[in-house]
């Protein structure tokens, strides 16, 4: 799969456009399909905006942003592609229709990976006559900037497809994990859902404002979690005794905290509370301004971490 020279991207919203930019940066040609009017102009503009960031990360040395083509159907886009990233709307019927269209014309040995976050691999496999070369390849937004891809295969997947996909994603600069069992939301989305649930509870119960809860995360555990995961970090928290010593010391503390965690729901009143709190915290900054700031900070962190990892 490292030798794949042609990719296809089906569905070119924010996720698909970001995948397009990343695959182009890796030196591959990309065939795009999206029926939405104006999709071609939007994708070209996205690639242009993303290119300097990818260049700063050292991802564009083989790339050519001009090697992108746009097609009138999903079947046309996948012809000759060795790797297909599917990002069509997350409705089972739409997914299945797309798979039925492309399956007869896929190149021998081609892999199709779905970016789906809410559907399971098993649900999507039902849209294939032979799902052996179809896997879950769920990114974190935006894919050209956030390295994570969550991969899943199962007993219906052909031998070697998961390993080949890992090699392909590594070649375009991604970090992969394997999801071993189907659960809604996979891994990373469930982690962030758990944290956001408690963030909402803290706001609802009057402990802190939306802005201060966000600050507590970005200026506190968020910085540590950008370097290492929570279990690894807690394993460092008790010195030479490691995780065993940490758990021995803090078991009752954490059990008490877990018992006190909230169970909020995103109803109309909760949504209003969050929206008003975020508007106050953002102090008039636009979505575009905040997005650019987010991307600049993530770029800086990745550059800094790369320097530490290579030292």
PDB file of C-alpha atoms in Angstrom:
ATOM      1  CA  UNK A   1       0.000   0.000   0.000  1.00  0.00           C
ATOM      2  CA  UNK A   2       2.953   2.345   0.376  1.00  0.00           C
ATOM      3  CA  UNK A   3       3.282   2.064  -3.405  1.00  0.00           C
ATOM      4  CA  UNK A   4      -0.228   3.395  -4.072  1.00  0.00           C
ATOM      5  CA  UNK A   5       0.022   6.369  -6.439  1.00  0.00           C
ATOM      6  CA  UNK A   6      -3.669   7.126  -6.973  1.00  0.00           C
ATOM      7  CA  UNK A   7      -6.317   7.744  -4.320  1.00  0.00           C
ATOM      8  CA  UNK A   8     -10.003   8.551  -4.433  1.00  0.00           C
ATOM      9  CA  UNK A   9     -12.005  10.654  -1.987  1.00  0.00           C
ATOM     10  CA  UNK A  10     -15.774  10.185  -1.946  1.00  0.00           C
ATOM     11  CA  UNK A  11     -17.585  13.025  -0.216  1.00  0.00           C
ATOM     12  CA  UNK A  12     -15.676  16.286  -0.057  1.00  0.00           C
ATOM     13  CA  UNK A  13     -17.022  18.215   2.886  1.00  0.00           C
ATOM     14  CA  UNK A  14     -14.600  19.398   5.565  1.00  0.00           C
ATOM     15  CA  UNK A  15     -13.315  15.863   6.254  1.00  0.00           C
ATOM     16  CA  UNK A  16     -13.041  14.850   2.606  1.00  0.00           C
ATOM     17  CA  UNK A  17     -11.340  18.086   1.606  1.00  0.00           C
ATOM     18  CA  UNK A  18      -8.812  17.636   4.404  1.00  0.00           C
ATOM     19  CA  UNK A  19      -8.090  14.035   3.308  1.00  0.00           C
ATOM     20  CA  UNK A  20      -7.661  15.326  -0.250  1.00  0.00           C
ATOM     21  CA  UNK A  21      -5.051  17.833   0.892  1.00  0.00           C
ATOM     22  CA  UNK A  22      -3.154  15.203   2.873  1.00  0.00           C
ATOM     23  CA  UNK A  23      -3.124  12.610   0.080  1.00  0.00           C
ATOM     24  CA  UNK A  24      -1.937  15.252  -2.404  1.00  0.00           C
ATOM     25  CA  UNK A  25       0.821  16.284   0.003  1.00  0.00           C
ATOM     26  CA  UNK A  26       2.041  12.670   0.098  1.00  0.00           C
ATOM     27  CA  UNK A  27       2.766  12.747  -3.640  1.00  0.00           C
ATOM     28  CA  UNK A  28      -0.328  10.897  -4.808  1.00  0.00           C
ATOM     29  CA  UNK A  29      -2.971  11.919  -7.314  1.00  0.00           C
ATOM     30  CA  UNK A  30      -6.488  12.277  -5.907  1.00  0.00           C
ATOM     31  CA  UNK A  31      -9.806  11.778  -7.696  1.00  0.00           C
ATOM     32  CA  UNK A  32     -12.699  13.472  -5.877  1.00  0.00           C
ATOM     33  CA  UNK A  33     -16.435  12.948  -6.075  1.00  0.00           C
ATOM     34  CA  UNK A  34     -19.038  15.099  -4.351  1.00  0.00           C
ATOM     35  CA  UNK A  35     -22.399  15.969  -5.912  1.00  0.00           C
ATOM     36  CA  UNK A  36     -22.818  19.212  -3.975  1.00  0.00           C
ATOM     37  CA  UNK A  37     -22.726  22.313  -6.160  1.00  0.00           C
ATOM     38  CA  UNK A  38     -19.503  24.273  -5.656  1.00  0.00           C
ATOM     39  CA  UNK A  39     -17.621  21.301  -4.198  1.00  0.00           C
ATOM     40  CA  UNK A  40     -14.681  21.609  -6.598  1.00  0.00           C
ATOM     41  CA  UNK A  41     -14.070  25.268  -5.773  1.00  0.00           C
ATOM     42  CA  UNK A  42     -14.402  24.560  -2.040  1.00  0.00           C
ATOM     43  CA  UNK A  43     -11.923  21.673  -2.156  1.00  0.00           C
ATOM     44  CA  UNK A  44      -9.365  23.631  -4.174  1.00  0.00           C
ATOM     45  CA  UNK A  45      -9.633  26.536  -1.728  1.00  0.00           C
ATOM     46  CA  UNK A  46      -9.265  24.170   1.240  1.00  0.00           C
ATOM     47  CA  UNK A  47      -6.137  22.566  -0.228  1.00  0.00           C
ATOM     48  CA  UNK A  48      -4.636  25.999  -0.826  1.00  0.00           C
ATOM     49  CA  UNK A  49      -5.274  27.026   2.793  1.00  0.00           C
ATOM     50  CA  UNK A  50      -3.995  23.740   4.208  1.00  0.00           C
ATOM     51  CA  UNK A  51      -0.803  23.521   2.142  1.00  0.00           C
ATOM     52  CA  UNK A  52       1.360  25.946   4.175  1.00  0.00           C
ATOM     53  CA  UNK A  53       0.470  24.131   7.405  1.00  0.00           C
ATOM     54  CA  UNK A  54       1.340  20.750   5.913  1.00  0.00           C
ATOM     55  CA  UNK A  55       4.557  22.210   4.502  1.00  0.00           C
ATOM     56  CA  UNK A  56       5.523  23.438   7.976  1.00  0.00           C
ATOM     57  CA  UNK A  57       5.026  19.872   9.219  1.00  0.00           C
ATOM     58  CA  UNK A  58       7.278  18.501   6.494  1.00  0.00           C
ATOM     59  CA  UNK A  59       4.424  16.648   4.760  1.00  0.00           C
ATOM     60  CA  UNK A  60       4.575  18.217   1.293  1.00  0.00           C
ATOM     61  CA  UNK A  61       8.057  17.324   0.047  1.00  0.00           C
ATOM     62  CA  UNK A  62       6.606  14.793  -2.410  1.00  0.00           C
ATOM     63  CA  UNK A  63       3.367  16.655  -3.013  1.00  0.00           C
ATOM     64  CA  UNK A  64       1.762  18.578  -5.860  1.00  0.00           C
ATOM     65  CA  UNK A  65      -1.545  20.345  -5.096  1.00  0.00           C
ATOM     66  CA  UNK A  66      -2.406  20.305  -8.784  1.00  0.00           C
ATOM     67  CA  UNK A  67      -2.784  16.520  -9.000  1.00  0.00           C
ATOM     68  CA  UNK A  68      -6.475  16.568  -8.099  1.00  0.00           C
ATOM     69  CA  UNK A  69      -9.355  15.757 -10.458  1.00  0.00           C
ATOM     70  CA  UNK A  70     -13.113  15.958  -9.989  1.00  0.00           C
ATOM     71  CA  UNK A  71     -15.644  13.462 -11.279  1.00  0.00           C
ATOM     72  CA  UNK A  72     -19.359  13.179 -11.933  1.00  0.00           C
ATOM     73  CA  UNK A  73     -19.894   9.905 -10.105  1.00  0.00           C
ATOM     74  CA  UNK A  74     -18.357   7.815  -7.350  1.00  0.00           C
ATOM     75  CA  UNK A  75     -17.720   5.004  -9.855  1.00  0.00           C
ATOM     76  CA  UNK A  76     -15.683   7.318 -12.098  1.00  0.00           C
ATOM     77  CA  UNK A  77     -13.652   8.614  -9.169  1.00  0.00           C
ATOM     78  CA  UNK A  78     -12.546   5.197  -7.906  1.00  0.00           C
ATOM     79  CA  UNK A  79     -11.438   3.775 -11.247  1.00  0.00           C
ATOM     80  CA  UNK A  80      -7.742   2.917 -10.973  1.00  0.00           C
ATOM     81  CA  UNK A  81      -7.453   4.066  -7.343  1.00  0.00           C
ATOM     82  CA  UNK A  82      -5.437   1.889  -4.982  1.00  0.00           C
ATOM     83  CA  UNK A  83      -6.903   3.494  -1.854  1.00  0.00           C
ATOM     84  CA  UNK A  84     -10.366   5.015  -1.416  1.00  0.00           C
ATOM     85  CA  UNK A  85     -11.367   7.201   1.533  1.00  0.00           C
ATOM     86  CA  UNK A  86     -15.155   7.345   1.850  1.00  0.00           C
ATOM     87  CA  UNK A  87     -16.757  10.325   3.619  1.00  0.00           C
ATOM     88  CA  UNK A  88     -20.347  10.403   2.343  1.00  0.00           C
ATOM     89  CA  UNK A  89     -23.175  11.383   4.739  1.00  0.00           C
ATOM     90  CA  UNK A  90     -23.599   9.072   7.729  1.00  0.00           C
ATOM     91  CA  UNK A  91     -26.855   7.474   6.702  1.00  0.00           C
ATOM     92  CA  UNK A  92     -26.787   3.722   6.170  1.00  0.00           C
ATOM     93  CA  UNK A  93     -28.776   3.912   2.934  1.00  0.00           C
ATOM     94  CA  UNK A  94     -26.409   6.486   1.442  1.00  0.00           C
ATOM     95  CA  UNK A  95     -23.353   4.462   2.440  1.00  0.00           C
ATOM     96  CA  UNK A  96     -24.792   1.247   1.009  1.00  0.00           C
ATOM     97  CA  UNK A  97     -25.757   2.921  -2.257  1.00  0.00           C
ATOM     98  CA  UNK A  98     -22.255   4.297  -2.630  1.00  0.00           C
ATOM     99  CA  UNK A  99     -20.654   0.917  -1.956  1.00  0.00           C
ATOM    100  CA  UNK A 100     -22.975  -0.800  -4.449  1.00  0.00           C
ATOM    101  CA  UNK A 101     -21.977   1.729  -7.101  1.00  0.00           C
ATOM    102  CA  UNK A 102     -18.217   1.449  -6.646  1.00  0.00           C
ATOM    103  CA  UNK A 103     -17.764  -2.250  -5.878  1.00  0.00           C
ATOM    104  CA  UNK A 104     -18.021  -3.480  -9.505  1.00  0.00           C
ATOM    105  CA  UNK A 105     -15.368  -1.031 -10.764  1.00  0.00           C
ATOM    106  CA  UNK A 106     -12.783  -1.092  -7.974  1.00  0.00           C
ATOM    107  CA  UNK A 107      -9.237  -1.935  -8.987  1.00  0.00           C
ATOM    108  CA  UNK A 108      -8.032  -5.391  -7.895  1.00  0.00           C
ATOM    109  CA  UNK A 109      -6.438  -5.059  -4.474  1.00  0.00           C
ATOM    110  CA  UNK A 110      -7.907  -1.624  -3.765  1.00  0.00           C
ATOM    111  CA  UNK A 111      -8.774  -0.829  -0.144  1.00  0.00           C
ATOM    112  CA  UNK A 112     -11.804   1.271   0.818  1.00  0.00           C
ATOM    113  CA  UNK A 113     -11.747   2.959   4.233  1.00  0.00           C
ATOM    114  CA  UNK A 114     -14.727   4.745   5.746  1.00  0.00           C
ATOM    115  CA  UNK A 115     -14.380   7.898   7.846  1.00  0.00           C
ATOM    116  CA  UNK A 116     -17.651   7.086   9.630  1.00  0.00           C
ATOM    117  CA  UNK A 117     -17.826   8.162  13.262  1.00  0.00           C
ATOM    118  CA  UNK A 118     -21.363   7.078  14.131  1.00  0.00           C
ATOM    119  CA  UNK A 119     -21.868   3.887  12.114  1.00  0.00           C
ATOM    120  CA  UNK A 120     -20.208   0.578  12.897  1.00  0.00           C
ATOM    121  CA  UNK A 121     -18.145  -1.528  10.537  1.00  0.00           C
ATOM    122  CA  UNK A 122     -20.724  -4.304  10.673  1.00  0.00           C
ATOM    123  CA  UNK A 123     -23.541  -1.969   9.647  1.00  0.00           C
ATOM    124  CA  UNK A 124     -21.570  -0.703   6.682  1.00  0.00           C
ATOM    125  CA  UNK A 125     -20.331  -4.134   5.556  1.00  0.00           C
ATOM    126  CA  UNK A 126     -23.940  -5.080   4.769  1.00  0.00           C
ATOM    127  CA  UNK A 127     -23.703  -2.780   1.741  1.00  0.00           C
ATOM    128  CA  UNK A 128     -21.013  -4.974   0.136  1.00  0.00           C
ATOM    129  CA  UNK A 129     -21.274  -8.256  -1.699  1.00  0.00           C
ATOM    130  CA  UNK A 130     -17.658  -8.977  -0.684  1.00  0.00           C
ATOM    131  CA  UNK A 131     -16.523  -6.686   2.168  1.00  0.00           C
ATOM    132  CA  UNK A 132     -13.064  -8.210   2.515  1.00  0.00           C
ATOM    133  CA  UNK A 133     -11.166  -5.070   1.513  1.00  0.00           C
ATOM    134  CA  UNK A 134     -13.374  -2.570   3.333  1.00  0.00           C
ATOM    135  CA  UNK A 135     -12.332  -1.238   6.746  1.00  0.00           C
ATOM    136  CA  UNK A 136     -13.091   1.552   9.172  1.00  0.00           C
ATOM    137  CA  UNK A 137     -10.566   4.393   8.887  1.00  0.00           C
ATOM    138  CA  UNK A 138     -11.977   7.079  11.191  1.00  0.00           C
ATOM    139  CA  UNK A 139      -9.923  10.305  11.421  1.00  0.00           C
ATOM    140  CA  UNK A 140      -9.954  13.159  13.891  1.00  0.00           C
ATOM    141  CA  UNK A 141     -10.862  16.534  12.390  1.00  0.00           C
ATOM    142  CA  UNK A 142      -9.038  17.973  10.518  1.00  0.00           C
ATOM    143  CA  UNK A 143      -7.271  14.890   9.097  1.00  0.00           C
ATOM    144  CA  UNK A 144      -4.435  16.851   7.477  1.00  0.00           C
ATOM    145  CA  UNK A 145      -3.481  18.280  10.876  1.00  0.00           C
ATOM    146  CA  UNK A 146      -4.525  15.747  13.568  1.00  0.00           C
ATOM    147  CA  UNK A 147      -2.546  12.499  13.143  1.00  0.00           C
ATOM    148  CA  UNK A 148      -4.995   9.990  14.633  1.00  0.00           C
ATOM    149  CA  UNK A 149      -6.823   7.377  12.541  1.00  0.00           C
ATOM    150  CA  UNK A 150      -8.904   4.680  14.252  1.00  0.00           C
ATOM    151  CA  UNK A 151      -8.813   1.440  12.263  1.00  0.00           C
ATOM    152  CA  UNK A 152     -11.092  -1.542  12.532  1.00  0.00           C
ATOM    153  CA  UNK A 153     -11.299  -4.847  10.716  1.00  0.00           C
ATOM    154  CA  UNK A 154     -13.142  -8.048  11.659  1.00  0.00           C
ATOM    155  CA  UNK A 155     -13.598 -11.675  10.686  1.00  0.00           C
ATOM    156  CA  UNK A 156     -15.019 -10.620   7.294  1.00  0.00           C
ATOM    157  CA  UNK A 157     -11.885  -8.631   6.437  1.00  0.00           C
ATOM    158  CA  UNK A 158      -9.255 -10.283   4.253  1.00  0.00           C
ATOM    159  CA  UNK A 159      -5.922 -11.187   5.815  1.00  0.00           C
ATOM    160  CA  UNK A 160      -3.339  -8.432   5.498  1.00  0.00           C
ATOM    161  CA  UNK A 161      -5.753  -5.604   4.665  1.00  0.00           C
ATOM    162  CA  UNK A 162      -5.533  -3.996   8.092  1.00  0.00           C
ATOM    163  CA  UNK A 163      -1.728  -4.180   8.103  1.00  0.00           C
ATOM    164  CA  UNK A 164      -1.545  -2.781   4.567  1.00  0.00           C
ATOM    165  CA  UNK A 165      -3.811   0.093   5.562  1.00  0.00           C
ATOM    166  CA  UNK A 166      -1.646   0.852   8.592  1.00  0.00           C
ATOM    167  CA  UNK A 167       1.371   1.095   6.282  1.00  0.00           C
ATOM    168  CA  UNK A 168      -0.486   3.392   3.886  1.00  0.00           C
ATOM    169  CA  UNK A 169      -1.652   5.740   6.623  1.00  0.00           C
ATOM    170  CA  UNK A 170       1.831   5.815   8.171  1.00  0.00           C
ATOM    171  CA  UNK A 171       3.217   6.836   4.778  1.00  0.00           C
ATOM    172  CA  UNK A 172       0.920   9.882   4.673  1.00  0.00           C
ATOM    173  CA  UNK A 173       1.921  10.893   8.214  1.00  0.00           C
ATOM    174  CA  UNK A 174      -0.848   9.357  10.308  1.00  0.00           C
ATOM    175  CA  UNK A 175      -0.798   7.638  13.714  1.00  0.00           C
ATOM    176  CA  UNK A 176      -3.118   4.616  13.843  1.00  0.00           C
ATOM    177  CA  UNK A 177      -4.816   2.614  16.572  1.00  0.00           C
ATOM    178  CA  UNK A 178      -6.788  -0.619  16.280  1.00  0.00           C
ATOM    179  CA  UNK A 179     -10.376  -0.734  17.532  1.00  0.00           C
ATOM    180  CA  UNK A 180     -10.847  -4.329  18.674  1.00  0.00           C
ATOM    181  CA  UNK A 181     -14.607  -4.334  19.342  1.00  0.00           C
ATOM    182  CA  UNK A 182     -17.501  -2.389  17.879  1.00  0.00           C
ATOM    183  CA  UNK A 183     -18.815   0.363  20.156  1.00  0.00           C
ATOM    184  CA  UNK A 184     -20.695   3.540  19.192  1.00  0.00           C
ATOM    185  CA  UNK A 185     -18.222   6.379  18.659  1.00  0.00           C
ATOM    186  CA  UNK A 186     -15.140   4.117  18.548  1.00  0.00           C
ATOM    187  CA  UNK A 187     -12.395   5.253  20.997  1.00  0.00           C
ATOM    188  CA  UNK A 188     -11.424   8.921  20.767  1.00  0.00           C
ATOM    189  CA  UNK A 189     -14.957  10.262  20.400  1.00  0.00           C
ATOM    190  CA  UNK A 190     -16.027   8.359  23.511  1.00  0.00           C
ATOM    191  CA  UNK A 191     -13.115   9.835  25.448  1.00  0.00           C
ATOM    192  CA  UNK A 192     -13.956  13.384  24.457  1.00  0.00           C
ATOM    193  CA  UNK A 193     -17.676  12.745  25.060  1.00  0.00           C
ATOM    194  CA  UNK A 194     -16.891  11.646  28.618  1.00  0.00           C
ATOM    195  CA  UNK A 195     -14.820  14.756  29.301  1.00  0.00           C
ATOM    196  CA  UNK A 196     -17.408  17.078  27.730  1.00  0.00           C
ATOM    197  CA  UNK A 197     -20.182  15.468  29.777  1.00  0.00           C
ATOM    198  CA  UNK A 198     -18.424  16.428  33.003  1.00  0.00           C
ATOM    199  CA  UNK A 199     -17.527  19.866  31.624  1.00  0.00           C
ATOM    200  CA  UNK A 200     -21.239  20.478  31.012  1.00  0.00           C
ATOM    201  CA  UNK A 201     -22.110  19.193  34.490  1.00  0.00           C
ATOM    202  CA  UNK A 202     -19.646  21.613  36.080  1.00  0.00           C
ATOM    203  CA  UNK A 203     -21.272  24.514  34.213  1.00  0.00           C
ATOM    204  CA  UNK A 204     -24.834  23.354  34.947  1.00  0.00           C
ATOM    205  CA  UNK A 205     -24.141  22.960  38.643  1.00  0.00           C
ATOM    206  CA  UNK A 206     -22.555  26.409  38.936  1.00  0.00           C
ATOM    207  CA  UNK A 207     -19.017  25.250  39.677  1.00  0.00           C
ATOM    208  CA  UNK A 208     -17.411  27.326  36.895  1.00  0.00           C
ATOM    209  CA  UNK A 209     -18.249  29.204  33.690  1.00  0.00           C
ATOM    210  CA  UNK A 210     -17.987  27.719  30.193  1.00  0.00           C
ATOM    211  CA  UNK A 211     -14.873  29.799  29.570  1.00  0.00           C
ATOM    212  CA  UNK A 212     -13.175  28.795  32.808  1.00  0.00           C
ATOM    213  CA  UNK A 213     -13.938  25.095  32.335  1.00  0.00           C
ATOM    214  CA  UNK A 214     -12.345  25.300  28.889  1.00  0.00           C
ATOM    215  CA  UNK A 215      -9.340  27.119  30.362  1.00  0.00           C
ATOM    216  CA  UNK A 216      -9.006  24.453  33.033  1.00  0.00           C
ATOM    217  CA  UNK A 217      -8.687  21.864  30.281  1.00  0.00           C
ATOM    218  CA  UNK A 218      -6.440  23.723  27.828  1.00  0.00           C
ATOM    219  CA  UNK A 219      -4.086  25.087  30.494  1.00  0.00           C
ATOM    220  CA  UNK A 220      -4.098  21.923  32.593  1.00  0.00           C
ATOM    221  CA  UNK A 221      -4.617  18.266  31.623  1.00  0.00           C
ATOM    222  CA  UNK A 222      -4.917  19.112  27.925  1.00  0.00           C
ATOM    223  CA  UNK A 223      -1.241  20.048  27.820  1.00  0.00           C
ATOM    224  CA  UNK A 224      -0.222  16.790  29.459  1.00  0.00           C
ATOM    225  CA  UNK A 225      -2.542  14.708  27.270  1.00  0.00           C
ATOM    226  CA  UNK A 226      -0.968  16.215  24.152  1.00  0.00           C
ATOM    227  CA  UNK A 227       2.222  14.456  25.212  1.00  0.00           C
ATOM    228  CA  UNK A 228       1.018  11.179  26.744  1.00  0.00           C
ATOM    229  CA  UNK A 229      -2.245   9.410  27.533  1.00  0.00           C
ATOM    230  CA  UNK A 230      -3.919   9.524  30.957  1.00  0.00           C
ATOM    231  CA  UNK A 231      -2.920   6.059  32.145  1.00  0.00           C
ATOM    232  CA  UNK A 232       0.728   6.620  31.232  1.00  0.00           C
ATOM    233  CA  UNK A 233       0.700   9.980  32.968  1.00  0.00           C
ATOM    234  CA  UNK A 234      -0.863   8.628  36.145  1.00  0.00           C
ATOM    235  CA  UNK A 235       1.783   5.910  36.047  1.00  0.00           C
ATOM    236  CA  UNK A 236       4.325   8.724  36.371  1.00  0.00           C
ATOM    237  CA  UNK A 237       2.395  10.403  39.177  1.00  0.00           C
ATOM    238  CA  UNK A 238       3.709   8.294  42.058  1.00  0.00           C
ATOM    239  CA  UNK A 239       7.353   8.230  41.128  1.00  0.00           C
ATOM    240  CA  UNK A 240       9.246   4.911  41.145  1.00  0.00           C
ATOM    241  CA  UNK A 241       6.196   3.022  42.404  1.00  0.00           C
ATOM    242  CA  UNK A 242       4.455   3.567  39.064  1.00  0.00           C
ATOM    243  CA  UNK A 243       0.792   2.968  38.387  1.00  0.00           C
ATOM    244  CA  UNK A 244       0.396   0.401  41.168  1.00  0.00           C
ATOM    245  CA  UNK A 245       1.515   2.931  43.770  1.00  0.00           C
ATOM    246  CA  UNK A 246      -0.690   5.629  42.225  1.00  0.00           C
ATOM    247  CA  UNK A 247      -3.780   3.396  42.356  1.00  0.00           C
ATOM    248  CA  UNK A 248      -3.007   2.255  45.890  1.00  0.00           C
ATOM    249  CA  UNK A 249      -2.795   5.883  47.019  1.00  0.00           C
ATOM    250  CA  UNK A 250      -5.649   7.462  45.043  1.00  0.00           C
ATOM    251  CA  UNK A 251      -8.215   4.678  44.647  1.00  0.00           C
ATOM    252  CA  UNK A 252     -10.656   6.106  47.180  1.00  0.00           C
ATOM    253  CA  UNK A 253     -10.180   9.618  45.833  1.00  0.00           C
ATOM    254  CA  UNK A 254     -11.018   8.625  42.261  1.00  0.00           C
ATOM    255  CA  UNK A 255     -13.887   6.382  43.332  1.00  0.00           C
ATOM    256  CA  UNK A 256     -15.394   9.355  45.150  1.00  0.00           C
ATOM    257  CA  UNK A 257     -14.973  11.627  42.131  1.00  0.00           C
ATOM    258  CA  UNK A 258     -16.512   9.061  39.782  1.00  0.00           C
ATOM    259  CA  UNK A 259     -19.506   8.644  42.071  1.00  0.00           C
ATOM    260  CA  UNK A 260     -20.055  12.416  41.943  1.00  0.00           C
ATOM    261  CA  UNK A 261     -19.807  12.859  38.146  1.00  0.00           C
ATOM    262  CA  UNK A 262     -22.901  14.272  36.476  1.00  0.00           C
ATOM    263  CA  UNK A 263     -25.256  12.871  33.842  1.00  0.00           C
ATOM    264  CA  UNK A 264     -26.324  15.937  31.827  1.00  0.00           C
ATOM    265  CA  UNK A 265     -28.379  15.787  28.631  1.00  0.00           C
ATOM    266  CA  UNK A 266     -28.081  18.106  25.650  1.00  0.00           C
ATOM    267  CA  UNK A 267     -31.624  19.412  25.936  1.00  0.00           C
ATOM    268  CA  UNK A 268     -32.715  22.890  24.850  1.00  0.00           C
ATOM    269  CA  UNK A 269     -31.920  24.553  28.177  1.00  0.00           C
ATOM    270  CA  UNK A 270     -28.471  22.973  28.438  1.00  0.00           C
ATOM    271  CA  UNK A 271     -27.679  23.962  24.858  1.00  0.00           C
ATOM    272  CA  UNK A 272     -28.764  27.553  25.565  1.00  0.00           C
ATOM    273  CA  UNK A 273     -26.525  27.665  28.650  1.00  0.00           C
ATOM    274  CA  UNK A 274     -23.517  26.420  26.668  1.00  0.00           C
ATOM    275  CA  UNK A 275     -24.097  28.681  23.665  1.00  0.00           C
ATOM    276  CA  UNK A 276     -24.443  31.801  25.804  1.00  0.00           C
ATOM    277  CA  UNK A 277     -21.427  30.826  27.894  1.00  0.00           C
ATOM    278  CA  UNK A 278     -19.284  30.224  24.816  1.00  0.00           C
ATOM    279  CA  UNK A 279     -20.335  33.522  23.242  1.00  0.00           C
ATOM    280  CA  UNK A 280     -19.258  35.291  26.409  1.00  0.00           C
ATOM    281  CA  UNK A 281     -15.938  33.430  26.539  1.00  0.00           C
ATOM    282  CA  UNK A 282     -15.133  34.060  22.856  1.00  0.00           C
ATOM    283  CA  UNK A 283     -15.760  37.798  23.182  1.00  0.00           C
ATOM    284  CA  UNK A 284     -16.811  38.335  19.579  1.00  0.00           C
ATOM    285  CA  UNK A 285     -14.183  36.186  17.873  1.00  0.00           C
ATOM    286  CA  UNK A 286     -15.542  34.550  14.720  1.00  0.00           C
ATOM    287  CA  UNK A 287     -15.509  30.845  13.941  1.00  0.00           C
ATOM    288  CA  UNK A 288     -12.948  31.547  11.207  1.00  0.00           C
ATOM    289  CA  UNK A 289     -10.677  33.409  13.624  1.00  0.00           C
ATOM    290  CA  UNK A 290     -10.922  30.706  16.260  1.00  0.00           C
ATOM    291  CA  UNK A 291     -10.310  27.960  13.693  1.00  0.00           C
ATOM    292  CA  UNK A 292      -7.177  29.683  12.417  1.00  0.00           C
ATOM    293  CA  UNK A 293      -5.933  30.122  15.995  1.00  0.00           C
ATOM    294  CA  UNK A 294      -6.644  26.455  16.762  1.00  0.00           C
ATOM    295  CA  UNK A 295      -4.742  25.289  13.677  1.00  0.00           C
ATOM    296  CA  UNK A 296      -1.775  27.549  14.449  1.00  0.00           C
ATOM    297  CA  UNK A 297      -1.531  26.236  18.011  1.00  0.00           C
ATOM    298  CA  UNK A 298      -1.832  22.592  16.932  1.00  0.00           C
ATOM    299  CA  UNK A 299       0.872  23.184  14.316  1.00  0.00           C
ATOM    300  CA  UNK A 300       3.159  24.717  16.932  1.00  0.00           C
ATOM    301  CA  UNK A 301       2.569  21.821  19.330  1.00  0.00           C
ATOM    302  CA  UNK A 302       3.218  19.212  16.659  1.00  0.00           C
ATOM    303  CA  UNK A 303       6.419  20.955  15.612  1.00  0.00           C
ATOM    304  CA  UNK A 304       7.594  21.152  19.222  1.00  0.00           C
ATOM    305  CA  UNK A 305       6.720  17.514  19.908  1.00  0.00           C
ATOM    306  CA  UNK A 306       8.496  16.401  16.736  1.00  0.00           C
ATOM    307  CA  UNK A 307      11.644  18.066  17.971  1.00  0.00           C
ATOM    308  CA  UNK A 308      11.440  16.257  21.314  1.00  0.00           C
ATOM    309  CA  UNK A 309      10.653  12.872  19.733  1.00  0.00           C
ATOM    310  CA  UNK A 310      13.541  13.109  17.289  1.00  0.00           C
ATOM    311  CA  UNK A 311      16.074  14.260  19.914  1.00  0.00           C
TER     312      UNK A 311
END
